[in-house]
């Protein structure tokens, strides 16, 4: 029964994060509709990412102390409502507010939902977290294709149709999801937990958050600006959505595979080695075309996202009793901070060209492995 509840919980994550994938393929159309520059379009990405990410530590604070299923249910519902309205907003302020409120819904969902996923198993937390994160990444991959199909059929004014899966999954989770919403069980006494909190290795957490930040910059830049780059070649919306799909579904599969592998081979090895595999793949993608380019982007996404489950579990291991906050740092703060850079990425794209900027960003995975070298001395605190 726990496996079924984990399935429903993961499916809810998929549907929730599906809405987070709406903005990327629609950016060129929204830019035309609202007369936005590339830098201004980048700011829309920043608004979404900031709301969806930087609010997570706040929600984590409350959900760690007052765990309730309403954090999950209302989070998904608000995400579905507001992101389904982005095509019908009459002006830029209304569009930004809608994106912001949808992002807040994403932030409300993630901290407690991640902790609940870990609590559904007493062993092999790496694979449980990997399955849950894979659901979200798969949703982020499906979102662009889903919304592109709606817009091609009904135009931008048809986006409210997309609210239907959100309503259905909220009902399904309420009746079939995890029964007890709580943090993963910790056998330590309150006094032991207080000592553990005081002894949290902040330097290691900062390094892990840095790795998550760099990963987020790479994936946000490619996921949101590749559509502009491909539009310049004359590619249609539905075709462009397949590239975004390939990047994120690759990340979903990579997170699941390497998350499971990290339980056996060790989390640090996955955190260190997988970014090194991403480096040549991104450069190869920039030189490829057609189906080959989609396949390479899929592989690049898989190894770029591969270390995410290992990093989340490592952070949770080093923050006993604060698992929601640990998740918020790696999934929330890191992605929110990365979102701040998207306006800059857009401005650089205006100056140098989007293709050239993405080519430069392809070198960033190397920095992830460099930071991982400094994490090595803390391995004993998060392995096993």
Coordinates of C-alpha atoms in Angstrom, one line a residue:
X1 CA 0.0 0.0 0.0
X2 CA 2.9 2.4 0.7
X3 CA 4.1 1.8 -2.8
X4 CA 0.7 2.8 -4.2
X5 CA 0.6 5.9 -2.0
X6 CA 4.1 6.8 -3.2
X7 CA 2.8 6.4 -6.8
X8 CA -0.1 8.8 -6.1
X9 CA 2.2 11.2 -4.3
X10 CA 4.7 11.1 -7.2
X11 CA 1.9 11.5 -9.8
X12 CA 0.8 14.6 -7.9
X13 CA 4.3 16.0 -8.1
X14 CA 4.2 15.3 -11.9
X15 CA 1.0 17.2 -12.4
X16 CA 2.1 20.0 -10.1
X17 CA 5.4 20.6 -11.9
X18 CA 3.7 20.1 -15.3
X19 CA 2.3 23.6 -14.8
X20 CA 5.8 24.9 -14.0
X21 CA 6.8 23.9 -17.5
X22 CA 4.2 26.0 -19.2
X23 CA 6.1 29.3 -19.4
X24 CA 9.2 28.1 -21.4
X25 CA 7.5 27.2 -24.7
X26 CA 5.1 30.1 -24.5
X27 CA 7.7 32.8 -23.9
X28 CA 8.2 33.7 -27.6
X29 CA 4.4 34.0 -28.0
X30 CA 4.0 36.0 -24.8
X31 CA 6.8 38.2 -25.9
X32 CA 5.0 39.0 -29.1
X33 CA 1.6 39.4 -27.4
X34 CA 2.9 41.8 -24.8
X35 CA 5.8 43.4 -26.8
X36 CA 8.5 42.1 -24.5
X37 CA 12.3 42.2 -25.1
X38 CA 14.4 39.1 -24.6
X39 CA 15.6 40.5 -21.3
X40 CA 12.0 41.2 -20.2
X41 CA 11.0 37.7 -21.1
X42 CA 13.9 36.5 -18.9
X43 CA 12.5 38.5 -16.0
X44 CA 9.2 36.5 -16.4
X45 CA 11.3 33.4 -15.8
X46 CA 12.9 35.1 -12.8
X47 CA 9.5 35.9 -11.3
X48 CA 8.3 32.3 -11.7
X49 CA 11.5 30.8 -10.3
X50 CA 11.8 33.3 -7.4
X51 CA 8.2 32.7 -6.3
X52 CA 8.5 28.9 -6.8
X53 CA 11.8 28.7 -5.0
X54 CA 12.7 31.4 -2.6
X55 CA 9.3 31.0 -0.8
X56 CA 10.1 27.4 -0.1
X57 CA 12.2 28.0 3.0
X58 CA 9.3 30.0 4.5
X59 CA 6.8 27.2 3.7
X60 CA 9.3 24.7 5.0
X61 CA 9.5 26.5 8.3
X62 CA 5.8 26.3 8.8
X63 CA 5.3 22.7 7.4
X64 CA 8.2 21.4 9.6
X65 CA 6.3 22.7 12.7
X66 CA 2.7 22.3 11.6
X67 CA 2.6 19.4 9.0
X68 CA -0.7 19.4 7.3
X69 CA -2.0 17.9 4.0
X70 CA -3.4 21.3 3.1
X71 CA 0.1 22.6 2.2
X72 CA 0.2 19.9 -0.5
X73 CA -3.4 20.2 -1.7
X74 CA -3.7 24.0 -1.8
X75 CA -0.2 24.2 -3.3
X76 CA -1.2 22.1 -6.3
X77 CA -4.6 23.8 -6.7
X78 CA -3.2 27.3 -6.8
X79 CA -0.4 26.2 -9.2
X80 CA -3.0 24.7 -11.5
X81 CA -5.3 27.8 -11.4
X82 CA -2.8 30.5 -12.0
X83 CA -0.5 28.9 -14.5
X84 CA -3.6 28.0 -16.6
X85 CA -4.4 31.7 -16.8
X86 CA -1.2 33.0 -18.3
X87 CA -2.5 33.0 -21.9
X88 CA -5.5 35.2 -21.1
X89 CA -3.9 38.0 -19.0
X90 CA -4.6 41.4 -20.5
X91 CA -1.3 43.1 -19.7
X92 CA 2.2 42.6 -18.3
X93 CA 1.5 43.4 -14.6
X94 CA -1.4 40.9 -14.6
X95 CA 0.8 38.3 -16.3
X96 CA 3.6 38.8 -13.8
X97 CA 1.1 38.6 -10.9
X98 CA -0.4 35.4 -12.2
X99 CA 3.0 33.8 -12.8
X100 CA 4.1 34.9 -9.3
X101 CA 1.0 33.4 -7.6
X102 CA 1.4 30.2 -9.5
X103 CA 5.0 30.1 -8.3
X104 CA 3.9 30.5 -4.7
X105 CA 1.7 27.5 -5.2
X106 CA 4.7 25.4 -6.3
X107 CA 6.7 26.7 -3.3
X108 CA 3.9 25.7 -0.9
X109 CA 3.8 22.1 -2.3
X110 CA 7.4 21.1 -2.4
X111 CA 9.0 21.2 1.1
X112 CA 6.4 19.0 2.9
X113 CA 5.8 16.9 -0.1
X114 CA 9.5 16.0 -0.3
X115 CA 9.7 15.2 3.4
X116 CA 6.5 13.0 3.1
X117 CA 8.1 11.1 0.2
X118 CA 11.1 10.3 2.4
X119 CA 8.8 9.2 5.2
X120 CA 7.1 6.7 3.1
X121 CA 10.1 4.4 3.4
X122 CA 12.4 3.5 6.3
X123 CA 15.2 2.2 4.0
X124 CA 16.5 3.2 0.5
X125 CA 15.5 6.8 1.0
X126 CA 17.7 7.6 -2.1
X127 CA 15.4 5.7 -4.4
X128 CA 12.2 7.0 -2.7
X129 CA 13.4 10.6 -3.2
X130 CA 14.6 9.8 -6.7
X131 CA 11.2 8.4 -7.6
X132 CA 9.5 11.5 -6.2
X133 CA 11.9 14.0 -7.8
X134 CA 11.6 12.1 -11.1
X135 CA 7.9 12.6 -11.0
X136 CA 8.4 16.4 -10.8
X137 CA 11.0 16.4 -13.5
X138 CA 8.8 14.3 -15.8
X139 CA 6.0 16.8 -15.2
X140 CA 8.3 19.7 -16.0
X141 CA 9.1 17.8 -19.3
X142 CA 5.5 17.0 -20.2
X143 CA 4.3 20.5 -19.4
X144 CA 5.7 22.2 -22.5
X145 CA 4.3 19.6 -24.9
X146 CA 0.9 19.6 -23.1
X147 CA 0.5 23.4 -23.2
X148 CA 1.9 23.6 -26.7
X149 CA -0.8 21.1 -27.9
X150 CA -3.5 23.2 -26.2
X151 CA -2.3 26.5 -27.7
X152 CA -1.8 25.1 -31.2
X153 CA -5.4 23.8 -31.0
X154 CA -7.1 26.8 -29.3
X155 CA -4.6 29.6 -29.2
X156 CA -3.3 31.4 -26.1
X157 CA -6.9 32.0 -24.9
X158 CA -7.3 28.2 -24.6
X159 CA -4.8 27.9 -21.7
X160 CA -7.5 27.7 -19.0
X161 CA -8.4 24.2 -20.2
X162 CA -5.1 23.1 -18.6
X163 CA -6.6 23.4 -15.1
X164 CA -8.4 20.1 -15.4
X165 CA -5.5 17.7 -14.5
X166 CA -4.8 19.8 -11.4
X167 CA -8.3 19.5 -10.1
X168 CA -8.4 15.8 -10.7
X169 CA -5.1 15.1 -9.0
X170 CA -6.0 17.1 -5.9
X171 CA -9.1 14.9 -5.5
X172 CA -7.1 11.7 -6.1
X173 CA -4.4 12.7 -3.6
X174 CA -7.0 13.6 -0.9
X175 CA -8.6 10.1 -1.1
X176 CA -5.6 7.9 -2.1
X177 CA -2.5 9.8 -1.1
X178 CA -0.3 9.3 2.1
X179 CA -2.5 9.1 5.2
X180 CA -0.1 10.6 7.7
X181 CA 1.6 13.8 6.7
X182 CA 4.7 14.1 8.8
X183 CA 8.5 14.4 8.6
X184 CA 10.6 11.3 8.2
X185 CA 10.9 9.5 11.5
X186 CA 13.9 10.4 13.5
X187 CA 14.8 8.1 16.4
X188 CA 17.0 10.7 18.2
X189 CA 15.7 12.4 21.3
X190 CA 14.8 16.1 21.3
X191 CA 18.0 16.9 23.1
X192 CA 20.0 14.9 20.6
X193 CA 18.2 16.7 17.7
X194 CA 19.0 20.1 19.3
X195 CA 22.7 19.1 19.5
X196 CA 22.5 17.8 15.9
X197 CA 21.0 21.2 14.7
X198 CA 23.9 23.0 16.4
X199 CA 26.4 20.7 14.7
X200 CA 25.0 21.1 11.2
X201 CA 28.0 21.4 8.8
X202 CA 27.0 24.8 7.3
X203 CA 30.0 24.8 4.9
X204 CA 29.0 21.5 3.4
X205 CA 25.4 22.6 3.0
X206 CA 26.6 25.8 1.3
X207 CA 28.7 23.8 -1.1
X208 CA 25.7 21.5 -1.9
X209 CA 23.5 24.5 -2.4
X210 CA 26.1 25.9 -4.7
X211 CA 26.1 22.7 -6.8
X212 CA 22.2 22.9 -6.9
X213 CA 22.4 26.5 -7.9
X214 CA 24.8 25.9 -10.8
X215 CA 22.7 22.9 -12.0
X216 CA 19.6 25.2 -11.9
X217 CA 21.3 27.9 -13.9
X218 CA 22.2 25.5 -16.7
X219 CA 18.7 23.8 -16.8
X220 CA 16.8 27.1 -16.6
X221 CA 18.9 28.8 -19.3
X222 CA 18.6 25.9 -21.7
X223 CA 15.0 25.1 -20.8
X224 CA 13.7 28.7 -21.2
X225 CA 15.9 30.2 -23.9
X226 CA 16.4 27.3 -26.3
X227 CA 12.9 28.1 -27.6
X228 CA 14.1 31.5 -28.7
X229 CA 17.2 30.0 -30.3
X230 CA 15.1 27.5 -32.2
X231 CA 12.5 30.1 -33.2
X232 CA 15.3 32.0 -35.0
X233 CA 15.7 28.9 -37.2
X234 CA 12.0 29.0 -38.2
X235 CA 11.0 26.0 -36.0
X236 CA 7.3 25.9 -35.0
X237 CA 6.0 25.8 -31.4
X238 CA 5.2 22.1 -31.2
X239 CA 8.6 21.2 -32.6
X240 CA 10.4 23.5 -30.1
X241 CA 8.5 21.9 -27.2
X242 CA 10.0 18.5 -28.1
X243 CA 13.5 19.9 -27.4
X244 CA 12.4 21.1 -24.0
X245 CA 10.7 17.8 -23.4
X246 CA 13.9 15.9 -24.2
X247 CA 16.0 18.0 -21.8
X248 CA 13.6 17.5 -18.9
X249 CA 12.6 13.9 -19.5
X250 CA 16.3 13.1 -19.7
X251 CA 16.6 14.8 -16.3
X252 CA 13.7 12.7 -14.9
X253 CA 15.2 9.4 -16.0
X254 CA 18.7 10.5 -15.0
X255 CA 17.5 11.5 -11.5
X256 CA 15.8 8.1 -11.1
X257 CA 18.6 6.0 -12.4
X258 CA 21.4 7.8 -10.6
X259 CA 19.4 8.3 -7.5
X260 CA 19.1 4.6 -7.2
X261 CA 22.7 4.2 -8.1
X262 CA 23.8 6.6 -5.3
X263 CA 22.4 4.2 -2.7
X264 CA 24.8 1.6 -3.9
X265 CA 27.9 3.4 -5.2
X266 CA 27.8 6.3 -2.8
X267 CA 26.2 9.8 -3.1
X268 CA 29.5 11.7 -3.4
X269 CA 30.6 9.7 -6.5
X270 CA 27.4 10.6 -8.3
X271 CA 27.6 14.2 -7.2
X272 CA 31.2 14.5 -8.5
X273 CA 31.2 12.4 -11.7
X274 CA 27.9 13.1 -13.4
X275 CA 28.5 16.8 -14.2
X276 CA 31.8 15.9 -15.9
X277 CA 29.7 13.7 -18.3
X278 CA 27.4 16.7 -19.1
X279 CA 30.2 19.0 -20.2
X280 CA 31.0 17.3 -23.6
X281 CA 27.3 16.5 -24.3
X282 CA 26.2 20.2 -24.2
X283 CA 29.0 21.2 -26.5
X284 CA 28.1 18.3 -28.8
X285 CA 24.5 19.4 -28.8
X286 CA 25.4 22.9 -29.9
X287 CA 27.1 21.4 -33.0
X288 CA 24.3 18.9 -33.8
X289 CA 21.0 19.2 -35.7
X290 CA 17.7 17.4 -36.0
X291 CA 17.0 14.1 -34.2
X292 CA 20.6 13.7 -33.2
X293 CA 20.4 17.1 -31.3
X294 CA 17.3 16.0 -29.5
X295 CA 19.0 12.7 -28.4
X296 CA 22.1 14.5 -27.2
X297 CA 20.0 17.1 -25.3
X298 CA 18.2 14.2 -23.6
X299 CA 21.5 12.7 -22.5
X300 CA 22.8 16.0 -21.4
X301 CA 19.7 16.6 -19.3
X302 CA 20.0 13.1 -17.7
X303 CA 23.5 13.6 -16.4
X304 CA 23.0 17.2 -15.4
X305 CA 20.1 16.4 -13.2
X306 CA 21.6 13.1 -12.1
X307 CA 23.0 14.4 -8.8
X308 CA 19.9 16.1 -7.6
X309 CA 18.4 13.3 -5.5
X310 CA 21.8 12.5 -4.0
X311 CA 22.3 16.2 -3.1
X312 CA 18.8 16.4 -1.5
X313 CA 19.3 13.2 0.6
X314 CA 22.8 14.4 1.6
X315 CA 21.4 17.7 2.8
X316 CA 18.6 15.9 4.7
X317 CA 21.1 13.6 6.4
X318 CA 23.1 16.6 7.6
X319 CA 19.9 18.3 8.9
X320 CA 18.1 15.8 11.1
X321 CA 14.7 17.0 12.1
X322 CA 14.8 19.7 9.5
X323 CA 14.3 17.7 6.4
X324 CA 11.8 20.1 4.9
X325 CA 14.3 23.0 5.3
X326 CA 17.0 20.8 3.8
X327 CA 14.8 20.2 0.7
X328 CA 13.9 23.8 0.5
X329 CA 17.6 24.8 0.4
X330 CA 18.4 22.5 -2.5
X331 CA 15.2 22.7 -4.4
X332 CA 14.0 26.1 -3.4
X333 CA 16.8 28.5 -2.5
X334 CA 19.1 27.2 -5.2
X335 CA 16.6 27.4 -8.0
X336 CA 15.3 30.8 -6.8
X337 CA 18.8 32.2 -6.8
X338 CA 19.3 30.8 -10.3
X339 CA 16.1 32.4 -11.4
X340 CA 17.6 35.8 -10.5
X341 CA 20.2 35.3 -13.3
X342 CA 17.7 34.7 -16.1
X343 CA 17.1 38.4 -16.8
X344 CA 20.9 38.7 -17.2
X345 CA 20.9 35.7 -19.5
X346 CA 18.2 37.3 -21.6
X347 CA 20.2 40.6 -21.8
X348 CA 23.4 38.7 -22.8
X349 CA 21.3 37.0 -25.4
X350 CA 20.3 40.3 -26.9
X351 CA 23.9 41.4 -27.0
X352 CA 25.7 38.3 -28.1
X353 CA 22.9 36.0 -29.4
X354 CA 21.1 33.3 -27.6
X355 CA 23.1 30.5 -29.2
X356 CA 26.4 32.0 -28.1
X357 CA 25.2 32.5 -24.5
X358 CA 24.0 28.9 -24.2
X359 CA 27.3 27.7 -25.6
X360 CA 29.1 29.6 -22.8
X361 CA 26.7 28.3 -20.1
X362 CA 27.6 24.7 -21.3
X363 CA 30.9 25.0 -19.3
X364 CA 29.2 25.5 -15.9
X365 CA 28.8 21.8 -15.0
X366 CA 32.6 21.7 -14.5
X367 CA 32.1 24.1 -11.6
X368 CA 29.7 21.6 -10.0
X369 CA 32.4 18.9 -9.9
X370 CA 34.9 21.4 -8.5
X371 CA 32.6 22.2 -5.6
X372 CA 32.0 18.5 -5.1
X373 CA 35.8 18.1 -4.4
X374 CA 35.4 20.3 -1.4
X375 CA 32.3 18.3 -0.2
X376 CA 34.4 15.1 -0.1
X377 CA 35.6 15.6 3.4
X378 CA 32.0 15.6 4.7
X379 CA 31.1 12.3 3.0
X380 CA 30.9 10.3 6.3
X381 CA 28.0 12.5 7.3
X382 CA 25.7 11.6 4.4
X383 CA 26.8 8.3 3.0
X384 CA 24.9 5.1 4.0

